[in-house]
Amino acid sequence: MSTHVSRETTPGGRGKLYGVGLGPGDPSLMTLRAAEAIAEADVVAYHCARHGRSIARSIAAKHIRTDHVEERLMYPLTVETTDHPGGYRGALNDFYEEASARLAAHLDAGRTVAVLAEGDPLFYGSYQHMHKRLADRYDTEVIPGVTSISAAAATIGKPLVEAEETLTIIPGTLPEDELTARLAAADSAVVMKLGRTFPAVRRALARTDRLADAHYVERATMEGQRTAPLAEVPADSVPYFSVAVLPSRVDTGPAAPERGEVLVVGTGPAGAPWLTPETRGALASATDLVGYTTYLDRVPVRPGQRRHGSDNKVEAERAEFALDLAVRGHRVAVVSGGDPGVFAMATAVLEAAAQEAYTNVPVRVLPGVTAANAAAAKAGAPLGHDYATISLSDRLKPWEVIAERLRAAAAADLVLALYNPGSRSRTWQVGQARDLLLEHRAADTPVVVARDVGGPEESVRVLALADLDPSEVDMRTLLLIGSSQTQAVRRGDGTTVAWTPRRYPEGPGSGS
């Protein structure tokens, strides 16, 4: 039994506020400091639902004395609807205001108040609403507690994160699409607040191919504790005090797929900030990564995952290699820069997959931010109206075809996004393209010269078409050539932005 040092309060003095973390449920997991704070308190406060029972109080019961003043902070509602003019949030906000005022009255009278909180007081806890309203006015101490996340991991005996893995904590109350996106991008994850959200959480895990990895933990360390593979848990048996755990994959690696497949993944123009949640998930769950070595280097190394790098001139061979792996039951991510469908690997994979040997291999293309869109965003909005995308590389098509398309696009007054404008072995194409376009465009037509967008050597400049210098263009550069309507304006900070108006001037005889 805790000891209590009695003291008289000083009129006009102020008491101290404790936010006391009690741990996940087992009273033996309370910290010594938590027990001390309760012993020091004059008032013990705890939240409860309208039935009056409090899990927090039950955890701390043996530390509560008969001379403690108990403040039961009863929620006016939990998940039901309300006729409060501010809705559910408004009703709760009024409750928090009233509850904090009751505690403030004790503190103003010089009494020390311990607010009990399951788990940790500042982790999805009710105490935090008292803290935000009172901590700036009173001497306050927050006593951390063992969270349900730590308890769940200990219960199933699985590490949460190791090495460079990151842990994502997700409330199950998020919309299902948001749950799916967060789970897809996560290394390890814990989904809190299951109960009525369980069906959506289960579907999100299935959509991200993580269902087989997921563990279910109910009432960790408490009476009635239950664990199981999440896929085996009936939806109608899940209470609010349960969590879904996706533990570390350092030792296990990606889960074995039910059947092989190929995912063609766009990584965007540079590194990790350009990945979508979908592509992050695909890269993490693949058993094998296949791609041009430069692009593979953008993807973090994960234990248990095999990497197959190759030169950038063997696209057809790379595609067949990936499909062969899938035939043998592997989940293969073919890593492509930018968007895989724009001058990249999607075409090569789909062309190879049309062969009879691979017609039963599932192939999915996952989009990425393409270089033209990334460069345009850095420069302003030069692609704001109709535009054409053309590769200046004559390795896979004759220059005569490229020149014909440049003339047609220029005659149509389209903005042009020019990919692969130059390299060490291709030095003359940019000059010829510039001269050809000057036959149709004014010399001061804005041109965006974007190099290494998103990378450490990023450079984005806006200059006139006549000033385009081929020697400044290499294979890491993308060119955006404006139309007759594209504007370039120098702003107050010294930068130049370019945009193409969405409204095009009406020509003779046009209109309704």
Short mmCIF file of C-alpha atoms in Angstrom, two decimals:
data_model
loop_
_atom_site.label_atom_id
_atom_site.label_comp_id
_atom_site.label_asym_id
_atom_site.label_seq_id
_atom_site.Cartn_x
_atom_site.Cartn_y
_atom_site.Cartn_z
CA MET A 1 0.00 0.00 0.00
CA SER A 2 1.33 3.45 -0.86
CA THR A 3 2.08 5.91 1.90
CA HIS A 4 0.63 9.42 1.90
CA VAL A 5 2.26 12.48 3.40
CA SER A 6 -0.56 14.76 4.58
CA ARG A 7 -0.20 18.51 4.30
CA GLU A 8 -2.41 21.52 4.67
CA THR A 9 -3.12 23.57 1.58
CA THR A 10 -2.24 27.23 1.57
CA PRO A 11 -5.12 29.60 0.84
CA GLY A 12 -4.56 31.09 -2.58
CA GLY A 13 -1.75 28.60 -3.31
CA ARG A 14 -1.80 26.30 -6.29
CA GLY A 15 -1.53 22.56 -6.41
CA LYS A 16 0.42 20.43 -8.85
CA LEU A 17 -1.00 18.54 -11.81
CA TYR A 18 0.21 15.03 -12.64
CA GLY A 19 -0.54 13.19 -15.86
CA VAL A 20 0.03 9.62 -14.73
CA GLY A 21 0.69 6.91 -17.31
CA LEU A 22 -0.46 3.55 -15.96
CA GLY A 23 0.77 1.24 -18.71
CA PRO A 24 -1.27 -1.14 -20.88
CA GLY A 25 -3.40 -2.80 -18.20
CA ASP A 26 -1.40 -5.09 -15.93
CA PRO A 27 -1.01 -3.14 -12.62
CA SER A 28 2.49 -4.58 -12.22
CA LEU A 29 3.55 -2.63 -15.34
CA MET A 30 2.95 0.70 -13.62
CA THR A 31 6.18 2.61 -12.97
CA LEU A 32 7.43 3.47 -9.52
CA ARG A 33 7.04 7.14 -10.34
CA ALA A 34 3.39 6.61 -11.26
CA ALA A 35 2.75 5.04 -7.85
CA GLU A 36 4.60 7.89 -6.13
CA ALA A 37 2.56 10.55 -7.93
CA ILE A 38 -0.71 8.92 -6.91
CA ALA A 39 0.54 8.74 -3.33
CA GLU A 40 1.39 12.45 -3.39
CA ALA A 41 -1.98 13.46 -4.81
CA ASP A 42 -4.97 14.84 -2.91
CA VAL A 43 -7.28 14.26 -5.88
CA VAL A 44 -7.34 11.27 -8.22
CA ALA A 45 -9.17 11.92 -11.50
CA TYR A 46 -10.00 9.49 -14.27
CA HIS A 47 -12.13 9.37 -17.38
CA CYS A 48 -14.93 6.88 -17.89
CA ALA A 49 -17.85 6.16 -20.16
CA ARG A 50 -21.45 6.65 -19.05
CA HIS A 51 -21.56 3.20 -17.43
CA GLY A 52 -19.20 4.67 -14.83
CA ARG A 53 -16.50 2.01 -15.01
CA SER A 54 -12.92 3.17 -15.59
CA ILE A 55 -10.12 0.94 -16.84
CA ALA A 56 -7.61 3.49 -15.59
CA ARG A 57 -9.02 3.34 -12.07
CA SER A 58 -9.03 -0.45 -12.10
CA ILE A 59 -5.32 -0.50 -12.99
CA ALA A 60 -4.43 1.90 -10.17
CA ALA A 61 -6.99 0.59 -7.66
CA LYS A 62 -4.55 -0.64 -5.01
CA HIS A 63 -2.89 2.79 -4.89
CA ILE A 64 -6.12 4.73 -4.28
CA ARG A 65 -6.82 5.47 -0.61
CA THR A 66 -10.04 6.19 1.17
CA ASP A 67 -8.93 9.77 1.85
CA HIS A 68 -8.33 10.48 -1.85
CA VAL A 69 -10.87 12.79 -3.45
CA GLU A 70 -12.00 10.99 -6.60
CA GLU A 71 -13.06 12.98 -9.66
CA ARG A 72 -14.86 10.83 -12.18
CA LEU A 73 -14.78 12.56 -15.56
CA MET A 74 -17.67 10.93 -17.39
CA TYR A 75 -17.86 11.26 -21.15
CA PRO A 76 -21.28 12.45 -22.36
CA LEU A 77 -20.99 10.11 -25.39
CA THR A 78 -18.54 7.71 -27.01
CA VAL A 79 -19.29 6.81 -30.64
CA GLU A 80 -22.99 7.60 -30.85
CA THR A 81 -24.54 10.61 -32.58
CA THR A 82 -25.50 13.79 -30.73
CA ASP A 83 -27.82 16.72 -31.19
CA HIS A 84 -25.15 19.12 -29.89
CA PRO A 85 -25.01 22.16 -32.24
CA GLY A 86 -21.27 21.57 -32.70
CA GLY A 87 -21.76 17.87 -33.45
CA TYR A 88 -19.64 15.11 -31.94
CA ARG A 89 -16.51 17.26 -31.71
CA GLY A 90 -18.43 20.14 -30.21
CA ALA A 91 -19.93 17.92 -27.51
CA LEU A 92 -16.51 16.53 -26.59
CA ASN A 93 -14.92 19.97 -26.56
CA ASP A 94 -17.55 21.21 -24.10
CA PHE A 95 -16.91 18.15 -21.94
CA TYR A 96 -13.15 18.76 -21.91
CA GLU A 97 -13.71 22.40 -20.96
CA GLU A 98 -16.01 21.42 -18.08
CA ALA A 99 -13.69 18.63 -16.89
CA SER A 100 -10.59 20.84 -16.95
CA ALA A 101 -12.51 23.53 -15.02
CA ARG A 102 -13.33 20.99 -12.30
CA LEU A 103 -9.65 20.05 -12.02
CA ALA A 104 -8.62 23.71 -12.07
CA ALA A 105 -10.86 24.35 -9.06
CA HIS A 106 -8.90 21.74 -7.08
CA LEU A 107 -5.57 23.13 -8.26
CA ASP A 108 -6.58 26.68 -7.37
CA ALA A 109 -7.46 25.45 -3.89
CA GLY A 110 -3.89 24.14 -3.53
CA ARG A 111 -4.69 20.47 -4.03
CA THR A 112 -2.43 18.17 -6.05
CA VAL A 113 -4.31 16.35 -8.79
CA ALA A 114 -3.28 13.07 -10.43
CA VAL A 115 -5.09 12.36 -13.69
CA LEU A 116 -4.89 8.64 -14.45
CA ALA A 117 -4.30 7.54 -18.04
CA GLU A 118 -4.08 4.08 -19.57
CA GLY A 119 -0.86 3.54 -21.50
CA ASP A 120 1.03 6.79 -21.89
CA PRO A 121 -0.71 10.09 -21.02
CA LEU A 122 0.27 11.84 -24.26
CA PHE A 123 -0.30 8.93 -26.63
CA TYR A 124 -3.92 8.87 -27.89
CA GLY A 125 -4.90 9.52 -24.27
CA SER A 126 -7.76 11.43 -22.66
CA TYR A 127 -5.32 13.19 -20.33
CA GLN A 128 -3.84 15.19 -23.18
CA HIS A 129 -7.04 17.25 -23.43
CA MET A 130 -6.62 18.26 -19.79
CA HIS A 131 -2.93 18.93 -20.35
CA LYS A 132 -3.56 21.33 -23.23
CA ARG A 133 -5.98 23.33 -21.08
CA LEU A 134 -4.08 23.33 -17.80
CA ALA A 135 -0.33 22.77 -18.22
CA ASP A 136 0.45 26.40 -19.06
CA ARG A 137 -1.29 27.57 -15.86
CA TYR A 138 -0.12 25.06 -13.24
CA ASP A 139 3.01 23.22 -12.21
CA THR A 140 2.71 20.00 -14.23
CA GLU A 141 4.53 16.70 -14.47
CA VAL A 142 3.77 14.04 -17.05
CA ILE A 143 4.77 10.51 -16.07
CA PRO A 144 5.22 8.29 -19.13
CA GLY A 145 3.76 4.82 -19.25
CA VAL A 146 4.22 1.63 -21.24
CA THR A 147 2.09 1.95 -24.37
CA SER A 148 -0.25 -0.69 -25.78
CA ILE A 149 2.09 -0.83 -28.77
CA SER A 150 5.02 -2.00 -26.67
CA ALA A 151 2.75 -4.39 -24.81
CA ALA A 152 1.41 -5.86 -28.05
CA ALA A 153 4.89 -6.43 -29.46
CA ALA A 154 5.97 -8.10 -26.21
CA THR A 155 2.84 -10.26 -26.19
CA ILE A 156 3.44 -11.69 -29.67
CA GLY A 157 7.21 -11.79 -29.13
CA LYS A 158 8.02 -9.95 -32.35
CA PRO A 159 10.41 -7.00 -32.79
CA LEU A 160 8.64 -3.90 -34.04
CA VAL A 161 11.54 -2.24 -35.85
CA GLU A 162 15.20 -2.93 -36.43
CA ALA A 163 18.12 -1.21 -38.17
CA GLU A 164 16.78 1.46 -40.57
CA GLU A 165 13.13 0.40 -40.44
CA THR A 166 10.52 2.96 -39.45
CA LEU A 167 7.37 2.38 -37.41
CA THR A 168 4.05 3.87 -38.53
CA ILE A 169 1.24 4.24 -35.98
CA ILE A 170 -2.17 4.49 -37.59
CA PRO A 171 -5.62 5.07 -36.05
CA GLY A 172 -8.09 2.60 -37.52
CA THR A 173 -10.64 5.40 -37.72
CA LEU A 174 -8.98 6.82 -40.84
CA PRO A 175 -10.86 6.42 -44.16
CA GLU A 176 -10.12 3.10 -45.82
CA ASP A 177 -8.20 4.64 -48.73
CA GLU A 178 -6.00 6.53 -46.26
CA LEU A 179 -5.44 3.35 -44.25
CA THR A 180 -4.39 1.60 -47.45
CA ALA A 181 -1.96 4.36 -48.41
CA ARG A 182 -0.36 4.46 -44.94
CA LEU A 183 -0.01 0.68 -44.75
CA ALA A 184 1.39 0.47 -48.26
CA ALA A 185 4.16 2.92 -47.39
CA ALA A 186 5.01 1.42 -43.98
CA ASP A 187 7.94 -0.79 -43.03
CA SER A 188 6.35 -1.81 -39.74
CA ALA A 189 3.01 -0.58 -38.45
CA VAL A 190 0.54 -0.73 -35.60
CA VAL A 191 -3.12 0.06 -36.23
CA MET A 192 -4.90 1.30 -33.12
CA LYS A 193 -8.59 1.64 -32.28
CA LEU A 194 -9.99 -1.41 -34.01
CA GLY A 195 -13.47 -2.45 -32.88
CA ARG A 196 -15.97 -1.26 -35.49
CA THR A 197 -13.07 -0.22 -37.78
CA PHE A 198 -11.74 -3.77 -38.07
CA PRO A 199 -13.38 -4.70 -41.42
CA ALA A 200 -11.88 -1.64 -43.13
CA VAL A 201 -8.47 -2.29 -41.57
CA ARG A 202 -8.57 -5.90 -42.71
CA ARG A 203 -9.47 -4.87 -46.27
CA ALA A 204 -6.66 -2.30 -46.30
CA LEU A 205 -4.16 -4.95 -45.19
CA ALA A 206 -5.39 -7.26 -47.93
CA ARG A 207 -5.19 -4.53 -50.58
CA THR A 208 -1.56 -3.89 -49.67
CA ASP A 209 -0.59 -7.59 -49.54
CA ARG A 210 0.17 -7.29 -45.81
CA LEU A 211 -2.65 -9.40 -44.39
CA ALA A 212 -0.48 -12.50 -44.06
CA ASP A 213 2.06 -10.50 -42.01
CA ALA A 214 -0.49 -9.01 -39.60
CA HIS A 215 -0.95 -10.06 -35.97
CA TYR A 216 -4.00 -9.36 -33.86
CA VAL A 217 -3.60 -8.47 -30.16
CA GLU A 218 -6.59 -7.91 -27.89
CA ARG A 219 -6.39 -6.49 -24.35
CA ALA A 220 -2.60 -6.88 -24.14
CA THR A 221 -1.46 -7.73 -20.56
CA MET A 222 -5.07 -7.51 -19.31
CA GLU A 223 -7.55 -10.18 -18.31
CA GLY A 224 -9.00 -11.66 -21.49
CA GLN A 225 -5.82 -11.13 -23.53
CA ARG A 226 -6.02 -12.76 -26.96
CA THR A 227 -3.61 -13.02 -29.89
CA ALA A 228 -4.06 -14.55 -33.33
CA PRO A 229 -3.09 -14.15 -36.98
CA LEU A 230 -5.27 -11.22 -37.99
CA ALA A 231 -6.58 -12.99 -41.08
CA GLU A 232 -8.23 -15.59 -38.81
CA VAL A 233 -10.11 -13.14 -36.55
CA PRO A 234 -13.89 -12.82 -37.05
CA ALA A 235 -14.92 -9.20 -37.49
CA ASP A 236 -17.77 -9.44 -34.98
CA SER A 237 -15.43 -10.39 -32.12
CA VAL A 238 -13.12 -7.37 -32.09
CA PRO A 239 -13.31 -4.86 -29.22
CA TYR A 240 -11.95 -1.31 -29.19
CA PHE A 241 -8.99 -2.30 -27.00
CA SER A 242 -7.22 -4.28 -29.69
CA VAL A 243 -4.50 -3.53 -32.22
CA ALA A 244 -3.14 -4.86 -35.50
CA VAL A 245 0.63 -5.30 -35.61
CA LEU A 246 2.88 -5.52 -38.67
CA PRO A 247 6.23 -6.38 -37.06
CA SER A 248 9.77 -5.99 -38.35
CA ARG A 249 10.63 -7.78 -41.57
CA VAL A 250 14.39 -7.72 -41.07
CA ASP A 251 14.57 -11.45 -40.31
CA THR A 252 11.61 -12.66 -42.34
CA GLY A 253 11.88 -10.49 -45.44
CA PRO A 254 8.85 -9.91 -47.67
CA ALA A 255 6.07 -12.47 -47.33
CA ALA A 256 6.06 -15.16 -50.03
CA PRO A 257 3.38 -14.36 -52.62
CA GLU A 258 0.60 -16.82 -53.45
CA ARG A 259 1.66 -16.56 -57.07
CA GLY A 260 4.34 -14.75 -59.01
CA GLU A 261 3.74 -11.32 -60.47
CA VAL A 262 5.56 -8.37 -61.98
CA LEU A 263 5.05 -4.81 -60.78
CA VAL A 264 6.55 -2.10 -62.99
CA VAL A 265 7.27 0.68 -60.51
CA GLY A 266 7.88 4.35 -61.24
CA THR A 267 10.23 5.97 -58.71
CA GLY A 268 9.82 9.54 -59.92
CA PRO A 269 12.65 11.75 -61.15
CA ALA A 270 14.91 11.36 -58.12
CA GLY A 271 14.84 9.78 -54.67
CA ALA A 272 12.45 8.81 -51.90
CA PRO A 273 10.43 12.08 -51.66
CA TRP A 274 8.97 11.39 -55.11
CA LEU A 275 7.66 7.90 -54.33
CA THR A 276 3.93 7.39 -53.94
CA PRO A 277 2.60 5.24 -51.06
CA GLU A 278 1.66 2.59 -53.61
CA THR A 279 5.15 2.40 -55.08
CA ARG A 280 6.75 2.40 -51.61
CA GLY A 281 4.62 -0.59 -50.71
CA ALA A 282 5.40 -2.41 -53.93
CA LEU A 283 9.13 -1.92 -53.50
CA ALA A 284 9.00 -3.10 -49.88
CA SER A 285 6.89 -6.19 -50.57
CA ALA A 286 8.80 -7.42 -53.63
CA THR A 287 10.96 -10.50 -53.25
CA ASP A 288 13.12 -9.33 -56.16
CA LEU A 289 14.07 -5.95 -57.59
CA VAL A 290 15.07 -5.71 -61.24
CA GLY A 291 16.32 -2.59 -62.98
CA TYR A 292 18.97 -0.26 -64.27
CA THR A 293 21.55 -0.05 -61.49
CA THR A 294 21.25 3.75 -61.17
CA TYR A 295 17.54 3.42 -60.40
CA LEU A 296 18.01 0.44 -58.09
CA ASP A 297 20.39 2.55 -56.02
CA ARG A 298 17.45 4.82 -55.14
CA VAL A 299 15.70 1.95 -53.35
CA PRO A 300 16.73 1.12 -49.76
CA VAL A 301 18.37 -2.27 -49.25
CA ARG A 302 16.03 -4.61 -47.36
CA PRO A 303 17.01 -7.92 -45.79
CA GLY A 304 15.72 -10.96 -47.64
CA GLN A 305 15.22 -9.05 -50.87
CA ARG A 306 17.24 -9.92 -53.97
CA ARG A 307 18.48 -7.16 -56.30
CA HIS A 308 19.28 -7.70 -59.99
CA GLY A 309 20.98 -4.67 -61.55
CA SER A 310 21.88 -4.26 -65.20
CA ASP A 311 22.95 -1.72 -67.82
CA ASN A 312 20.45 0.78 -69.22
CA LYS A 313 20.68 -0.67 -72.75
CA VAL A 314 19.23 -4.13 -72.08
CA GLU A 315 15.56 -3.35 -71.51
CA ALA A 316 14.18 -6.37 -73.40
CA GLU A 317 16.48 -8.79 -71.60
CA ARG A 318 15.66 -7.18 -68.25
CA ALA A 319 11.93 -7.53 -68.92
CA GLU A 320 12.19 -11.24 -69.79
CA PHE A 321 14.38 -11.86 -66.77
CA ALA A 322 11.73 -10.31 -64.50
CA LEU A 323 8.98 -12.39 -66.09
CA ASP A 324 11.03 -15.57 -65.71
CA LEU A 325 11.38 -14.83 -61.98
CA ALA A 326 7.62 -14.35 -61.74
CA VAL A 327 7.00 -17.66 -63.49
CA ARG A 328 9.03 -19.25 -60.68
CA GLY A 329 6.74 -17.69 -58.06
CA HIS A 330 8.57 -14.45 -57.22
CA ARG A 331 6.97 -11.05 -56.69
CA VAL A 332 9.16 -8.86 -58.88
CA ALA A 333 9.37 -5.07 -58.92
CA VAL A 334 10.86 -3.73 -62.11
CA VAL A 335 12.28 -0.37 -61.04
CA SER A 336 11.93 2.47 -63.50
CA GLY A 337 12.79 6.15 -63.21
CA GLY A 338 10.04 8.74 -63.53
CA ASP A 339 6.83 7.14 -64.78
CA PRO A 340 7.33 3.61 -66.13
CA GLY A 341 4.98 4.28 -69.03
CA VAL A 342 6.87 7.33 -70.34
CA PHE A 343 9.98 6.29 -72.32
CA ALA A 344 10.62 3.66 -69.67
CA MET A 345 10.23 0.01 -68.69
CA ALA A 346 6.47 -0.57 -68.83
CA THR A 347 6.46 -0.94 -72.61
CA ALA A 348 9.33 -3.42 -72.58
CA VAL A 349 7.70 -5.55 -69.89
CA LEU A 350 4.28 -5.58 -71.55
CA GLU A 351 5.81 -6.39 -74.92
CA ALA A 352 7.68 -9.34 -73.43
CA ALA A 353 4.62 -10.42 -71.44
CA ALA A 354 2.69 -10.78 -74.71
CA GLN A 355 4.79 -13.84 -75.51
CA GLU A 356 3.00 -17.15 -74.99
CA ALA A 357 5.37 -18.21 -72.19
CA TYR A 358 4.30 -15.25 -70.04
CA THR A 359 0.63 -14.67 -70.86
CA ASN A 360 -0.47 -15.99 -67.46
CA VAL A 361 1.94 -13.82 -65.44
CA PRO A 362 0.10 -10.92 -63.75
CA VAL A 363 1.65 -7.58 -64.69
CA ARG A 364 0.75 -4.28 -63.04
CA VAL A 365 2.10 -0.83 -63.89
CA LEU A 366 2.35 1.58 -60.95
CA PRO A 367 2.65 5.23 -62.03
CA GLY A 368 5.29 7.67 -60.88
CA VAL A 369 5.94 11.38 -61.25
CA THR A 370 7.39 11.81 -64.71
CA ALA A 371 10.27 14.19 -65.41
CA ALA A 372 8.15 16.59 -67.47
CA ASN A 373 5.69 17.15 -64.65
CA ALA A 374 8.46 17.49 -62.07
CA ALA A 375 10.35 20.02 -64.19
CA ALA A 376 7.19 21.95 -65.01
CA ALA A 377 6.28 22.26 -61.35
CA LYS A 378 9.74 23.61 -60.53
CA ALA A 379 9.46 26.22 -63.30
CA GLY A 380 5.83 27.20 -62.70
CA ALA A 381 3.15 25.81 -65.02
CA PRO A 382 4.49 25.70 -68.59
CA LEU A 383 2.39 22.59 -69.32
CA GLY A 384 -0.82 24.39 -68.41
CA HIS A 385 -2.29 23.90 -71.90
CA ASP A 386 -1.94 21.30 -74.66
CA TYR A 387 1.52 19.82 -75.02
CA ALA A 388 3.40 17.04 -76.78
CA THR A 389 6.10 14.75 -75.41
CA ILE A 390 8.94 13.74 -77.73
CA SER A 391 12.20 11.91 -77.14
CA LEU A 392 15.18 13.32 -79.03
CA SER A 393 17.04 10.01 -78.80
CA ASP A 394 17.55 8.48 -82.23
CA ARG A 395 18.74 5.17 -80.79
CA LEU A 396 15.32 3.53 -81.23
CA LYS A 397 13.86 5.66 -84.05
CA PRO A 398 15.39 7.59 -87.00
CA TRP A 399 16.11 11.29 -86.65
CA GLU A 400 13.91 11.94 -89.68
CA VAL A 401 10.91 10.71 -87.67
CA ILE A 402 11.87 12.92 -84.73
CA ALA A 403 12.26 15.97 -86.97
CA GLU A 404 8.89 15.34 -88.64
CA ARG A 405 7.18 15.15 -85.25
CA LEU A 406 8.91 18.30 -84.03
CA ARG A 407 7.68 20.18 -87.09
CA ALA A 408 4.11 18.90 -86.65
CA ALA A 409 4.00 19.78 -82.95
CA ALA A 410 5.56 23.19 -83.58
CA ALA A 411 3.10 23.94 -86.39
CA ALA A 412 0.24 23.01 -84.03
CA ASP A 413 1.64 25.50 -81.48
CA LEU A 414 1.98 22.88 -78.78
CA VAL A 415 4.27 23.21 -75.80
CA LEU A 416 6.98 20.54 -76.13
CA ALA A 417 8.51 18.33 -73.46
CA LEU A 418 11.76 16.99 -74.90
CA TYR A 419 13.15 13.90 -73.21
CA ASN A 420 16.64 12.45 -73.75
CA PRO A 421 17.89 15.62 -75.46
CA GLY A 422 21.57 14.81 -75.32
CA SER A 423 24.33 12.56 -74.05
CA ARG A 424 28.06 12.03 -74.50
CA SER A 425 27.44 10.25 -77.78
CA ARG A 426 24.54 12.46 -78.93
CA THR A 427 25.69 16.08 -79.11
CA TRP A 428 24.04 17.57 -82.19
CA GLN A 429 20.33 16.80 -81.70
CA VAL A 430 19.58 19.74 -79.41
CA GLY A 431 21.05 22.26 -81.85
CA GLN A 432 19.10 20.85 -84.77
CA ALA A 433 15.88 20.75 -82.74
CA ARG A 434 16.37 24.38 -81.67
CA ASP A 435 16.97 25.55 -85.24
CA LEU A 436 13.97 23.61 -86.50
CA LEU A 437 11.70 25.08 -83.81
CA LEU A 438 12.93 28.62 -84.52
CA GLU A 439 11.33 28.25 -87.96
CA HIS A 440 7.94 28.19 -86.13
CA ARG A 441 8.57 30.00 -82.83
CA ALA A 442 9.75 33.47 -81.88
CA ALA A 443 13.33 33.78 -80.70
CA ASP A 444 12.18 34.83 -77.21
CA THR A 445 9.94 31.79 -76.69
CA PRO A 446 10.46 30.64 -73.08
CA VAL A 447 12.44 27.43 -72.65
CA VAL A 448 12.81 25.59 -69.36
CA VAL A 449 16.17 23.85 -69.00
CA ALA A 450 15.74 21.44 -66.08
CA ARG A 451 18.62 19.30 -64.94
CA ASP A 452 18.66 16.66 -62.17
CA VAL A 453 15.24 17.70 -60.87
CA GLY A 454 14.90 16.51 -57.28
CA GLY A 455 18.56 15.53 -57.12
CA PRO A 456 21.59 17.11 -55.45
CA GLU A 457 22.62 19.00 -58.61
CA GLU A 458 19.16 20.35 -59.45
CA SER A 459 19.18 23.33 -61.78
CA VAL A 460 16.06 24.84 -63.36
CA ARG A 461 16.45 27.88 -65.62
CA VAL A 462 14.12 29.75 -67.94
CA LEU A 463 15.73 31.28 -71.01
CA ALA A 464 14.88 32.27 -74.58
CA LEU A 465 14.77 29.66 -77.34
CA ALA A 466 17.42 31.50 -79.33
CA ASP A 467 19.75 31.34 -76.29
CA LEU A 468 19.50 27.56 -75.83
CA ASP A 469 23.10 26.28 -75.76
CA PRO A 470 23.44 22.58 -76.67
CA SER A 471 26.68 22.29 -74.71
CA GLU A 472 24.73 22.85 -71.48
CA VAL A 473 22.41 19.90 -72.12
CA ASP A 474 23.19 16.31 -71.10
CA MET A 475 21.29 13.07 -70.48
CA ARG A 476 20.08 14.32 -67.06
CA THR A 477 18.42 17.36 -68.66
CA LEU A 478 14.84 17.81 -69.78
CA LEU A 479 13.69 20.68 -72.02
CA LEU A 480 10.27 22.33 -72.01
CA ILE A 481 9.74 24.51 -75.07
CA GLY A 482 6.92 27.05 -74.74
CA SER A 483 4.16 27.73 -77.24
CA SER A 484 3.33 31.17 -78.67
CA GLN A 485 1.23 31.78 -75.54
CA THR A 486 3.74 30.74 -72.87
CA GLN A 487 4.72 33.56 -70.53
CA ALA A 488 7.92 34.06 -68.50
CA VAL A 489 7.96 36.66 -65.74
CA ARG A 490 10.68 37.66 -63.32
CA ARG A 491 9.37 37.85 -59.75
CA GLY A 492 10.41 39.98 -56.81
CA ASP A 493 12.73 37.31 -55.39
CA GLY A 494 14.75 37.25 -58.60
CA THR A 495 13.35 33.95 -59.92
CA THR A 496 11.70 33.58 -63.32
CA VAL A 497 8.50 31.57 -63.58
CA ALA A 498 6.90 30.28 -66.75
CA TRP A 499 3.30 29.33 -67.44
CA THR A 500 1.04 28.65 -70.39
CA PRO A 501 -2.46 30.14 -70.12
CA ARG A 502 -5.34 27.67 -70.25
CA ARG A 503 -7.35 29.98 -72.52
CA TYR A 504 -6.22 30.05 -76.14
CA PRO A 505 -6.99 33.08 -78.34
CA GLU A 506 -9.93 32.63 -80.66
CA GLY A 507 -9.04 32.49 -84.32
CA PRO A 508 -10.97 33.97 -87.27
CA GLY A 509 -14.42 32.42 -87.60
CA SER A 510 -14.23 30.70 -84.22
CA GLY A 511 -16.91 30.91 -81.58
CA SER A 512 -20.40 29.59 -81.15
#
